[in-house]
GROMACS .gro file of C-alpha atoms in nm:
model
  213
    1MET     CA    1  12.057  -4.606  11.388
    2SER     CA    2  12.179  -4.926  11.549
    3ILE     CA    3  12.044  -4.980  11.901
    4MET     CA    4  12.391  -5.031  12.055
    5LYS     CA    5  12.574  -4.754  11.872
    6SER     CA    6  12.804  -4.557  12.106
    7LYS     CA    7  12.757  -4.816  12.385
    8LYS     CA    8  13.073  -4.958  12.544
    9GLY     CA    9  13.104  -5.288  12.727
   10LEU     CA   10  13.328  -5.562  12.857
   11ILE     CA   11  13.293  -5.929  12.761
   12MET     CA   12  13.439  -6.182  13.006
   13GLY     CA   13  13.462  -6.553  12.935
   14VAL     CA   14  13.523  -6.612  12.564
   15ALA     CA   15  13.696  -6.951  12.536
   16ASN     CA   16  13.656  -7.007  12.161
   17GLU     CA   17  13.422  -6.941  11.868
   18ARG     CA   18  13.154  -7.167  12.020
   19SER     CA   19  13.134  -6.977  12.349
   20ILE     CA   20  12.800  -6.821  12.438
   21ALA     CA   21  13.002  -6.512  12.531
   22TRP     CA   22  13.136  -6.494  12.175
   23GLY     CA   23  12.787  -6.523  12.028
   24ILE     CA   24  12.676  -6.234  12.251
   25ALA     CA   25  12.983  -6.032  12.153
   26LYS     CA   26  12.923  -6.079  11.780
   27THR     CA   27  12.561  -5.969  11.812
   28LEU     CA   28  12.656  -5.663  12.017
   29ALA     CA   29  12.925  -5.568  11.765
   30ASP     CA   30  12.682  -5.615  11.476
   31HIS     CA   31  12.453  -5.364  11.646
   32GLY     CA   32  12.722  -5.102  11.689
   33ALA     CA   33  12.865  -5.163  12.036
   34GLU     CA   34  13.228  -5.095  12.115
   35LEU     CA   35  13.376  -5.392  12.300
   36ALA     CA   36  13.666  -5.487  12.523
   37PHE     CA   37  13.748  -5.841  12.633
   38SER     CA   38  13.914  -6.013  12.925
   39TYR     CA   39  14.113  -6.336  12.912
   40GLN     CA   40  14.246  -6.554  13.192
   41ASN     CA   41  14.595  -6.631  13.061
   42GLU     CA   42  14.810  -6.647  12.748
   43GLY     CA   43  14.646  -6.969  12.633
   44PHE     CA   44  14.304  -6.806  12.622
   45LYS     CA   45  14.454  -6.492  12.467
   46LYS     CA   46  14.581  -6.695  12.171
   47ARG     CA   47  14.227  -6.818  12.107
   48LEU     CA   48  14.069  -6.477  12.160
   49MET     CA   49  14.291  -6.258  11.941
   50PRO     CA   50  14.194  -6.414  11.604
   51LEU     CA   51  13.825  -6.384  11.697
   52MET     CA   52  13.862  -6.020  11.793
   53SER     CA   53  14.039  -5.947  11.465
   54THR     CA   54  13.734  -6.068  11.269
   55LEU     CA   55  13.539  -5.783  11.429
   56GLU     CA   56  13.830  -5.538  11.404
   57LEU     CA   57  13.848  -5.505  11.783
   58ASP     CA   58  14.171  -5.455  11.976
   59LYS     CA   59  14.096  -5.391  12.345
   60SER     CA   60  14.174  -5.682  12.577
   61PHE     CA   61  14.289  -5.726  12.936
   62GLU     CA   62  14.435  -6.018  13.125
   63CYS     CA   63  14.224  -6.104  13.429
   64ASP     CA   64  14.220  -6.407  13.656
   65VAL     CA   65  13.909  -6.376  13.876
   66SER     CA   66  14.060  -6.610  14.136
   67LYS     CA   67  14.334  -6.356  14.215
   68ASP     CA   68  14.316  -6.128  14.519
   69ALA     CA   69  14.243  -5.758  14.475
   70ASN     CA   70  14.607  -5.649  14.507
   71ASP     CA   71  14.726  -5.886  14.232
   72PHE     CA   72  14.824  -5.724  13.901
   73ASN     CA   73  14.575  -5.937  13.703
   74SER     CA   74  14.285  -5.919  13.950
   75ILE     CA   75  13.932  -5.806  13.870
   76GLU     CA   76  13.986  -5.482  14.056
   77ASN     CA   77  14.305  -5.390  13.870
   78MET     CA   78  14.155  -5.483  13.534
   79PHE     CA   79  13.880  -5.225  13.584
   80LYS     CA   80  14.138  -4.967  13.683
   81LYS     CA   81  14.316  -5.033  13.353
   82LEU     CA   82  13.985  -5.017  13.166
   83SER     CA   83  13.905  -4.681  13.326
   84LYS     CA   84  14.219  -4.541  13.161
   85VAL     CA   85  14.086  -4.645  12.820
   86TRP     CA   86  13.719  -4.549  12.864
   87ASN     CA   87  13.574  -4.294  13.105
   88GLY     CA   88  13.264  -4.510  13.147
   89ILE     CA   89  13.103  -4.836  13.041
   90ASP     CA   90  12.745  -4.936  12.966
   91PHE     CA   91  12.751  -5.311  13.024
   92VAL     CA   92  12.949  -5.615  13.139
   93VAL     CA   93  12.887  -5.972  13.024
   94HIS     CA   94  13.007  -6.226  13.283
   95ALA     CA   95  13.037  -6.574  13.127
   96LEU     CA   96  13.275  -6.733  13.376
   97ALA     CA   97  13.247  -7.061  13.562
   98TYR     CA   98  13.483  -7.334  13.673
   99SER     CA   99  13.491  -7.659  13.867
  100ASP     CA  100  13.724  -7.957  13.867
  101LYS     CA  101  13.567  -8.176  13.597
  102GLU     CA  102  13.662  -8.491  13.786
  103GLU     CA  103  13.440  -8.379  14.073
  104LEU     CA  104  13.144  -8.325  13.841
  105LYS     CA  105  13.126  -8.703  13.801
  106GLY     CA  106  12.953  -8.930  14.048
  107LYS     CA  107  12.786  -8.793  14.361
  108TYR     CA  108  12.774  -8.435  14.489
  109VAL     CA  109  12.820  -8.563  14.844
  110ASN     CA  110  13.180  -8.648  14.753
  111CYS     CA  111  13.270  -8.289  14.660
  112SER     CA  112  13.591  -8.175  14.826
  113ARG     CA  113  13.604  -7.860  15.034
  114GLU     CA  114  13.877  -7.717  14.809
  115ASN     CA  115  13.673  -7.762  14.493
  116PHE     CA  116  13.355  -7.634  14.658
  117LEU     CA  117  13.523  -7.309  14.762
  118ASN     CA  118  13.701  -7.270  14.429
  119SER     CA  119  13.383  -7.333  14.229
  120LEU     CA  120  13.178  -7.085  14.433
  121ASP     CA  121  13.453  -6.823  14.416
  122ILE     CA  122  13.504  -6.834  14.039
  123SER     CA  123  13.149  -6.912  13.929
  124ALA     CA  124  12.951  -6.694  14.170
  125PHE     CA  125  13.149  -6.454  14.387
  126SER     CA  126  13.344  -6.322  14.087
  127PHE     CA  127  13.019  -6.166  13.960
  128THR     CA  128  12.976  -5.972  14.284
  129ARG     CA  129  13.336  -5.846  14.267
  130ILE     CA  130  13.280  -5.746  13.903
  131ALA     CA  131  12.963  -5.559  13.996
  132LYS     CA  132  13.147  -5.369  14.268
  133SER     CA  133  13.444  -5.285  14.044
  134SER     CA  134  13.235  -5.180  13.744
  135PHE     CA  135  12.996  -4.966  13.949
  136PRO     CA  136  13.214  -4.650  13.948
  137LEU     CA  137  13.225  -4.666  13.566
  138MET     CA  138  12.847  -4.700  13.540
  139SER     CA  139  12.707  -4.503  13.831
  140LEU     CA  140  12.658  -4.169  13.655
  141LYS     CA  141  12.439  -4.297  13.371
  142GLY     CA  142  12.345  -4.650  13.473
  143GLY     CA  143  12.419  -4.968  13.285
  144SER     CA  144  12.367  -5.342  13.264
  145LEU     CA  145  12.530  -5.649  13.418
  146LEU     CA  146  12.457  -5.986  13.258
  147THR     CA  147  12.570  -6.330  13.373
  148LEU     CA  148  12.500  -6.685  13.256
  149SER     CA  149  12.323  -6.953  13.456
  150TYR     CA  150  12.179  -7.297  13.382
  151LEU     CA  151  11.882  -7.517  13.474
  152GLY     CA  152  12.106  -7.703  13.720
  153ALA     CA  153  12.067  -7.405  13.954
  154GLU     CA  154  11.698  -7.486  14.001
  155ARG     CA  155  11.685  -7.865  13.979
  156THR     CA  156  11.931  -8.150  13.986
  157THR     CA  157  12.090  -8.241  13.655
  158PRO     CA  158  12.327  -8.533  13.591
  159ASN     CA  159  12.698  -8.469  13.648
  160TYR     CA  160  12.648  -8.102  13.734
  161ASN     CA  161  12.686  -8.140  14.110
  162VAL     CA  162  12.871  -7.849  14.274
  163MET     CA  163  12.820  -7.634  13.964
  164GLY     CA  164  12.447  -7.646  14.035
  165VAL     CA  165  12.515  -7.515  14.385
  166ALA     CA  166  12.741  -7.243  14.244
  167LYS     CA  167  12.480  -7.139  13.987
  168SER     CA  168  12.215  -7.124  14.262
  169ALA     CA  169  12.443  -6.889  14.455
  170LEU     CA  170  12.494  -6.686  14.139
  171GLU     CA  171  12.119  -6.652  14.082
  172ALA     CA  172  12.067  -6.538  14.441
  173SER     CA  173  12.349  -6.287  14.392
  174ILE     CA  174  12.171  -6.147  14.086
  175LYS     CA  175  11.867  -6.061  14.299
  176TYR     CA  176  12.063  -5.894  14.578
  177LEU     CA  177  12.284  -5.702  14.335
  178ALA     CA  178  11.974  -5.583  14.150
  179MET     CA  179  11.837  -5.450  14.478
  180ASP     CA  180  12.167  -5.277  14.561
  181LEU     CA  181  12.234  -5.125  14.220
  182GLY     CA  182  11.886  -5.066  14.081
  183LYS     CA  183  11.860  -4.724  14.246
  184ASN     CA  184  12.159  -4.625  14.029
  185TYR     CA  185  11.980  -4.742  13.713
  186ILE     CA  186  12.202  -5.048  13.682
  187ARG     CA  187  12.015  -5.359  13.567
  188VAL     CA  188  12.139  -5.701  13.682
  189ASN     CA  189  12.017  -6.007  13.494
  190GLY     CA  190  12.096  -6.372  13.432
  191LEU     CA  191  12.053  -6.565  13.110
  192SER     CA  192  11.982  -6.937  13.153
  193ALA     CA  193  12.059  -7.103  12.822
  194GLY     CA  194  11.974  -7.460  12.729
  195PRO     CA  195  12.243  -7.718  12.644
  196VAL     CA  196  12.492  -7.561  12.404
  197LYS     CA  197  12.795  -7.728  12.247
  198THR     CA  198  13.061  -7.524  12.425
  199LEU     CA  199  13.401  -7.596  12.578
  200ALA     CA  200  13.249  -7.568  12.925
  201GLY     CA  201  12.968  -7.806  12.833
  202ALA     CA  202  13.221  -8.064  12.719
  203ALA     CA  203  13.351  -8.090  13.076
  204ILE     CA  204  13.015  -8.228  13.193
  205SER     CA  205  13.023  -8.605  13.156
  206GLY     CA  206  12.736  -8.736  12.944
  207ALA     CA  207  12.639  -8.394  12.812
  208ARG     CA  208  12.744  -8.478  12.458
  209HIS     CA  209  12.432  -8.683  12.393
  210VAL     CA  210  12.220  -8.365  12.379
  211TYR     CA  211  12.423  -8.225  12.092
  212ARG     CA  212  12.243  -8.400  11.807
  213TYR     CA  213  12.226  -8.250  11.459
   0.00000   0.00000   0.00000
């Protein structure tokens, strides 16, 4: 029997076939998991649908994590919609991060207040909101929350700047969420991958040199 058979989960952050989130989704599906996906807007939906069809999956929800709770496409309302499809979930994969790529160049000291707040909101605080919103669907039998980090959270890396600060906040959030939710048998973990040739990685100036074949 496959280890993920009968398990249900949400994948957030698939941009294209090279996304880490898509690699995770394929592996989960190969091991029997039933999956749903979120997408930010119609542009991302057009990329996601053909990928989902290769796995014969059809559950997807529009969600913009920068929206307030009362917005139709907010995190909170997406989980309400998901609860009408499934009566519970076993895991959520959070692979979401954003910063103005122009502000990833040069010095961190020049980061604007607007981009700082936006980067921390989307890249870090969204995980806390997702944990809170998914909790009612997991609380009876426990579950797992997984997010993605990077080495830039622990040490300075070129042209990562405010994203390093956001990832540090995300890693601290993982610890506090684990303390809050562990008593309900919900695991909270972060995966810190090395340099991967993804759409997000392409936004980091100078990152291409690590993608040698």
